[in-house]
C-alpha atoms as a PDB file:
ATOM      1  CA  MET A   1       0.164   0.003   0.259  1.00  0.00           C
ATOM      2  CA  ASN A   2       1.432   3.255  -1.416  1.00  0.00           C
ATOM      3  CA  LEU A   3      -0.671   6.310   0.150  1.00  0.00           C
ATOM      4  CA  LEU A   4       1.638   8.978  -0.513  1.00  0.00           C
ATOM      5  CA  THR A   5       0.327   8.141  -4.198  1.00  0.00           C
ATOM      6  CA  GLN A   6      -2.951   9.215  -3.829  1.00  0.00           C
ATOM      7  CA  GLU A   7      -4.538  12.368  -5.319  1.00  0.00           C
ATOM      8  CA  THR A   8      -5.409  15.306  -3.432  1.00  0.00           C
ATOM      9  CA  ASP A   9      -6.815  16.755  -6.328  1.00  0.00           C
ATOM     10  CA  ASN A  10     -10.641  16.018  -5.163  1.00  0.00           C
ATOM     11  CA  ILE A  11     -10.324  16.636  -1.150  1.00  0.00           C
ATOM     12  CA  PRO A  12     -13.680  17.437  -0.194  1.00  0.00           C
ATOM     13  CA  TRP A  13     -11.954  19.526   2.713  1.00  0.00           C
ATOM     14  CA  HIS A  14     -14.841  21.956   3.252  1.00  0.00           C
ATOM     15  CA  ARG A  15     -16.956  18.589   4.345  1.00  0.00           C
ATOM     16  CA  LEU A  16     -14.274  17.641   6.674  1.00  0.00           C
ATOM     17  CA  THR A  17     -13.919  18.993  10.331  1.00  0.00           C
ATOM     18  CA  THR A  18     -11.200  20.348  12.269  1.00  0.00           C
ATOM     19  CA  ALA A  19     -10.908  21.303  15.614  1.00  0.00           C
ATOM     20  CA  TYR A  20     -12.290  24.781  15.370  1.00  0.00           C
ATOM     21  CA  GLY A  21     -14.349  24.421  12.071  1.00  0.00           C
ATOM     22  CA  ARG A  22     -13.945  22.795   8.414  1.00  0.00           C
ATOM     23  CA  GLY A  23     -10.344  22.427   6.639  1.00  0.00           C
ATOM     24  CA  ALA A  24     -11.226  24.323   3.343  1.00  0.00           C
ATOM     25  CA  ASP A  25      -8.455  26.728   4.234  1.00  0.00           C
ATOM     26  CA  ILE A  26      -5.667  23.879   5.324  1.00  0.00           C
ATOM     27  CA  PRO A  27      -4.699  23.488   1.531  1.00  0.00           C
ATOM     28  CA  GLN A  28      -3.894  27.667   1.395  1.00  0.00           C
ATOM     29  CA  LEU A  29      -2.431  27.439   4.913  1.00  0.00           C
ATOM     30  CA  ILE A  30       0.225  24.638   3.847  1.00  0.00           C
ATOM     31  CA  LYS A  31       0.518  26.261   0.216  1.00  0.00           C
ATOM     32  CA  THR A  32       1.748  29.416   2.652  1.00  0.00           C
ATOM     33  CA  GLY A  33       3.763  27.265   5.146  1.00  0.00           C
ATOM     34  CA  GLN A  34       1.757  28.388   8.021  1.00  0.00           C
ATOM     35  CA  TYR A  35       2.280  24.745   9.742  1.00  0.00           C
ATOM     36  CA  GLU A  36       1.362  26.222  13.426  1.00  0.00           C
ATOM     37  CA  GLN A  37      -1.597  27.088  12.208  1.00  0.00           C
ATOM     38  CA  VAL A  38      -1.890  23.609  10.018  1.00  0.00           C
ATOM     39  CA  THR A  39      -1.034  21.970  13.500  1.00  0.00           C
ATOM     40  CA  ASN A  40      -3.589  23.608  15.279  1.00  0.00           C
ATOM     41  CA  LEU A  41      -6.949  22.402  13.184  1.00  0.00           C
ATOM     42  CA  ILE A  42      -5.379  18.643  12.933  1.00  0.00           C
ATOM     43  CA  GLU A  43      -4.565  18.117  16.121  1.00  0.00           C
ATOM     44  CA  HIS A  44      -5.901  19.378  19.109  1.00  0.00           C
ATOM     45  CA  GLN A  45      -5.721  18.043  22.985  1.00  0.00           C
ATOM     46  CA  GLY A  46      -4.604  14.884  22.042  1.00  0.00           C
ATOM     47  CA  THR A  47      -7.056  14.305  19.451  1.00  0.00           C
ATOM     48  CA  LEU A  48      -6.978  13.594  15.375  1.00  0.00           C
ATOM     49  CA  TRP A  49      -9.485  15.365  13.284  1.00  0.00           C
ATOM     50  CA  GLN A  50     -11.216  14.486   9.802  1.00  0.00           C
ATOM     51  CA  VAL A  51      -8.792  16.359   7.769  1.00  0.00           C
ATOM     52  CA  THR A  52      -5.568  15.460   9.735  1.00  0.00           C
ATOM     53  CA  PRO A  53      -4.701  12.203   6.903  1.00  0.00           C
ATOM     54  CA  TRP A  54      -5.671  14.431   4.176  1.00  0.00           C
ATOM     55  CA  ALA A  55      -3.279  17.440   5.446  1.00  0.00           C
ATOM     56  CA  LEU A  56      -0.347  14.835   6.062  1.00  0.00           C
ATOM     57  CA  LEU A  57      -1.221  13.377   2.445  1.00  0.00           C
ATOM     58  CA  LEU A  58      -0.566  16.983   1.051  1.00  0.00           C
ATOM     59  CA  LEU A  59       1.786  18.047   3.740  1.00  0.00           C
ATOM     60  CA  LEU A  60       4.076  14.612   2.809  1.00  0.00           C
ATOM     61  CA  LYS A  61       4.208  15.227  -1.061  1.00  0.00           C
ATOM     62  CA  GLY A  62       5.341  18.395  -0.465  1.00  0.00           C
ATOM     63  CA  LEU A  63       8.170  17.397   1.585  1.00  0.00           C
ATOM     64  CA  ALA A  64       9.406  14.599  -0.977  1.00  0.00           C
ATOM     65  CA  GLY A  65       9.739  17.958  -3.101  1.00  0.00           C
ATOM     66  CA  LYS A  66      12.355  19.515  -0.535  1.00  0.00           C
ATOM     67  CA  MET A  67      16.098  19.301  -0.042  1.00  0.00           C
ATOM     68  CA  PRO A  68      16.582  18.764   3.819  1.00  0.00           C
ATOM     69  CA  GLU A  69      17.906  22.392   4.591  1.00  0.00           C
ATOM     70  CA  GLU A  70      14.671  23.836   3.145  1.00  0.00           C
ATOM     71  CA  VAL A  71      12.060  21.614   6.437  1.00  0.00           C
ATOM     72  CA  SER A  72      11.110  24.016   8.861  1.00  0.00           C
ATOM     73  CA  SER A  73      11.094  23.452  12.479  1.00  0.00           C
ATOM     74  CA  GLU A  74       7.269  23.971  12.667  1.00  0.00           C
ATOM     75  CA  GLU A  75       7.303  22.077   9.498  1.00  0.00           C
ATOM     76  CA  ILE A  76       8.660  18.807  11.966  1.00  0.00           C
ATOM     77  CA  GLU A  77       6.878  19.755  15.211  1.00  0.00           C
ATOM     78  CA  LEU A  78       3.814  19.433  13.333  1.00  0.00           C
ATOM     79  CA  TYR A  79       4.615  15.232  12.252  1.00  0.00           C
ATOM     80  CA  LEU A  80       5.972  15.268  15.236  1.00  0.00           C
ATOM     81  CA  THR A  81       2.465  16.718  16.957  1.00  0.00           C
ATOM     82  CA  VAL A  82       0.399  14.267  15.467  1.00  0.00           C
ATOM     83  CA  ALA A  83       2.917  10.898  16.200  1.00  0.00           C
ATOM     84  CA  ASN A  84       2.995  12.230  19.640  1.00  0.00           C
ATOM     85  CA  THR A  85      -0.873  11.762  19.273  1.00  0.00           C
ATOM     86  CA  ILE A  86      -0.684   7.957  18.184  1.00  0.00           C
ATOM     87  CA  ASN A  87      -0.617   5.219  20.266  1.00  0.00           C
ATOM     88  CA  ILE A  88       0.985   2.401  17.937  1.00  0.00           C
ATOM     89  CA  ALA A  89      -0.681  -0.526  20.068  1.00  0.00           C
ATOM     90  CA  TYR A  90      -4.150   0.572  18.775  1.00  0.00           C
ATOM     91  CA  MET A  91      -2.768   0.565  15.122  1.00  0.00           C
ATOM     92  CA  ASN A  92      -4.787  -2.078  13.818  1.00  0.00           C
ATOM     93  CA  ALA A  93      -6.509  -2.442  10.434  1.00  0.00           C
ATOM     94  CA  GLU A  94      -9.289  -4.406  11.660  1.00  0.00           C
ATOM     95  CA  HIS A  95     -10.803  -1.857  13.736  1.00  0.00           C
ATOM     96  CA  THR A  96     -11.229   0.970  10.834  1.00  0.00           C
ATOM     97  CA  VAL A  97     -12.353   1.345   6.926  1.00  0.00           C
ATOM     98  CA  GLU A  98     -10.888  -0.423   4.419  1.00  0.00           C
ATOM     99  CA  THR A  99      -8.643   2.258   2.874  1.00  0.00           C
ATOM    100  CA  MET A 100      -8.396   5.577   3.292  1.00  0.00           C
ATOM    101  CA  ASN A 101     -10.094   7.018   0.163  1.00  0.00           C
ATOM    102  CA  ASP A 102     -13.214   5.316   2.118  1.00  0.00           C
ATOM    103  CA  LEU A 103     -13.179   7.874   4.824  1.00  0.00           C
ATOM    104  CA  LEU A 104     -14.332  10.263   1.761  1.00  0.00           C
ATOM    105  CA  ASN A 105     -17.558   8.098   1.841  1.00  0.00           C
ATOM    106  CA  GLU A 106     -20.791  10.256   1.631  1.00  0.00           C
ATOM    107  CA  LYS A 107     -21.834   8.625   5.000  1.00  0.00           C
ATOM    108  CA  PHE A 108     -18.887  10.519   6.812  1.00  0.00           C
ATOM    109  CA  LEU A 109     -18.785  13.916   5.051  1.00  0.00           C
ATOM    110  CA  TRP A 110     -20.591  16.751   6.682  1.00  0.00           C
ATOM    111  CA  PRO A 111     -23.299  18.197   4.928  1.00  0.00           C
ATOM    112  CA  GLU A 112     -22.073  20.847   1.806  1.00  0.00           C
ATOM    113  CA  SER A 113     -23.542  23.834   4.446  1.00  0.00           C
ATOM    114  CA  GLU A 114     -21.786  24.573   7.625  1.00  0.00           C
ATOM    115  CA  GLU A 115     -25.092  26.483   8.827  1.00  0.00           C
ATOM    116  CA  ASP A 116     -26.412  23.318  11.179  1.00  0.00           C
ATOM    117  CA  ASP A 117     -23.071  22.592  11.980  1.00  0.00           C
ATOM    118  CA  GLU A 118     -23.387  23.014  16.278  1.00  0.00           C
ATOM    119  CA  GLU A 119     -26.472  21.162  16.109  1.00  0.00           C
ATOM    120  CA  TRP A 120     -24.660  18.500  14.101  1.00  0.00           C
ATOM    121  CA  TRP A 121     -21.741  18.170  16.519  1.00  0.00           C
ATOM    122  CA  GLU A 122     -24.103  17.839  19.695  1.00  0.00           C
ATOM    123  CA  GLN A 123     -25.200  14.530  17.586  1.00  0.00           C
ATOM    124  CA  GLU A 124     -23.901  11.328  19.888  1.00  0.00           C
ATOM    125  CA  GLU A 125     -21.637  10.450  16.709  1.00  0.00           C
ATOM    126  CA  PRO A 126     -21.959  13.459  14.218  1.00  0.00           C
ATOM    127  CA  PRO A 127     -21.126  12.453  11.142  1.00  0.00           C
ATOM    128  CA  GLY A 128     -17.201  10.675  10.541  1.00  0.00           C
ATOM    129  CA  TYR A 129     -16.718  10.247  13.738  1.00  0.00           C
ATOM    130  CA  GLU A 130     -18.392   6.610  14.489  1.00  0.00           C
ATOM    131  CA  PRO A 131     -15.600   4.176  15.756  1.00  0.00           C
ATOM    132  CA  GLU A 132     -14.846   2.871  12.290  1.00  0.00           C
ATOM    133  CA  PRO A 133     -13.926   6.199  10.822  1.00  0.00           C
ATOM    134  CA  PHE A 134     -12.268   7.431  13.582  1.00  0.00           C
ATOM    135  CA  LEU A 135      -9.952   5.395  13.931  1.00  0.00           C
ATOM    136  CA  GLY A 136      -9.276   5.571  10.290  1.00  0.00           C
ATOM    137  CA  TYR A 137      -8.243   8.993  11.328  1.00  0.00           C
ATOM    138  CA  TYR A 138      -5.007   7.730  13.642  1.00  0.00           C
ATOM    139  CA  TYR A 139      -4.246   4.617  11.549  1.00  0.00           C
ATOM    140  CA  PHE A 140      -4.051   6.504   7.890  1.00  0.00           C
ATOM    141  CA  SER A 141      -2.244   9.212   9.804  1.00  0.00           C
ATOM    142  CA  PHE A 142      -0.171   6.566  10.750  1.00  0.00           C
ATOM    143  CA  LEU A 143       0.437   4.921   7.862  1.00  0.00           C
ATOM    144  CA  LEU A 144       1.491   7.972   6.091  1.00  0.00           C
ATOM    145  CA  LEU A 145       4.157   8.874   8.488  1.00  0.00           C
ATOM    146  CA  LYS A 146       5.491   5.067   8.507  1.00  0.00           C
ATOM    147  CA  GLU A 147       5.477   5.585   4.731  1.00  0.00           C
ATOM    148  CA  ALA A 148       7.718   9.002   5.215  1.00  0.00           C
ATOM    149  CA  VAL A 149      10.295   7.732   6.839  1.00  0.00           C
ATOM    150  CA  PRO A 150      12.707   7.870   4.160  1.00  0.00           C
ATOM    151  CA  LEU A 151      11.799  11.465   4.180  1.00  0.00           C
ATOM    152  CA  PHE A 152      12.459  11.777   7.517  1.00  0.00           C
ATOM    153  CA  THR A 153      15.747   9.766   7.396  1.00  0.00           C
ATOM    154  CA  ALA A 154      16.976  11.764   4.929  1.00  0.00           C
ATOM    155  CA  ILE A 155      16.304  15.074   7.099  1.00  0.00           C
ATOM    156  CA  LEU A 156      17.934  13.704   9.972  1.00  0.00           C
ATOM    157  CA  ASN A 157      21.053  12.885   8.172  1.00  0.00           C
ATOM    158  CA  GLY A 158      20.692  16.695   6.299  1.00  0.00           C
ATOM    159  CA  ASN A 159      19.915  19.110   8.651  1.00  0.00           C
ATOM    160  CA  GLU A 160      21.519  18.902  12.259  1.00  0.00           C
ATOM    161  CA  LYS A 161      19.010  21.772  13.274  1.00  0.00           C
ATOM    162  CA  LEU A 162      16.044  19.881  12.637  1.00  0.00           C
ATOM    163  CA  ALA A 163      17.823  16.168  13.631  1.00  0.00           C
ATOM    164  CA  PRO A 164      17.054  15.592  17.408  1.00  0.00           C
ATOM    165  CA  ALA A 165      12.880  16.146  16.700  1.00  0.00           C
ATOM    166  CA  VAL A 166      13.108  13.930  13.766  1.00  0.00           C
ATOM    167  CA  GLN A 167      14.958  11.627  15.803  1.00  0.00           C
ATOM    168  CA  GLU A 168      11.701  11.366  18.341  1.00  0.00           C
ATOM    169  CA  MET A 169       9.518  11.291  15.935  1.00  0.00           C
ATOM    170  CA  LEU A 170      11.383   8.502  14.013  1.00  0.00           C
ATOM    171  CA  HIS A 171      11.456   6.697  17.639  1.00  0.00           C
ATOM    172  CA  LEU A 172       8.141   7.127  17.715  1.00  0.00           C
ATOM    173  CA  LEU A 173       7.359   5.087  14.985  1.00  0.00           C
ATOM    174  CA  LYS A 174       8.855   1.836  15.512  1.00  0.00           C
ATOM    175  CA  PRO A 175       8.205  -0.829  12.885  1.00  0.00           C
ATOM    176  CA  GLU A 176       8.677  -3.155  15.423  1.00  0.00           C
ATOM    177  CA  ASP A 177       5.779  -2.210  17.612  1.00  0.00           C
ATOM    178  CA  VAL A 178       3.149  -2.602  14.266  1.00  0.00           C
ATOM    179  CA  ARG A 179       0.827  -5.049  13.846  1.00  0.00           C
ATOM    180  CA  GLY A 180      -1.307  -4.837  10.941  1.00  0.00           C
END
């Protein structure tokens, strides 16, 4: 499975939730390097949101085109924040949706209009926060970070300033702890 080759053109950002609303602004925030803002939207108080795996996909595709010295500490901090949120012991495919694209199934997406969002949040399980998709935000975020280990290793070896944070993140992503 190579998640990093997925297309990002048809992600319905406006129908995916963040810690503070919808994810429509995420592509532009990523494009302009506003990594701290992105971090605040995709992770909050130990929770990953609907947009998290998709934001990681977009970020990691961009990271693949950078030289190690071009990577900012804020971007690495974003990946480290997500990695710290993931409990590897629970990264098991049997409790989530089958594919990352299944997370974009209509039944998990929020309505086009944001008008009734407050009412949606008051439901016991708002759209996309049923156990299977919710665990999928963690599982597929983990798989994306795992697939990016070669990129992180190149940064570790090519950017002395970022090496400690990258080393910490690689330690969190230890492959021997993965169950699949």
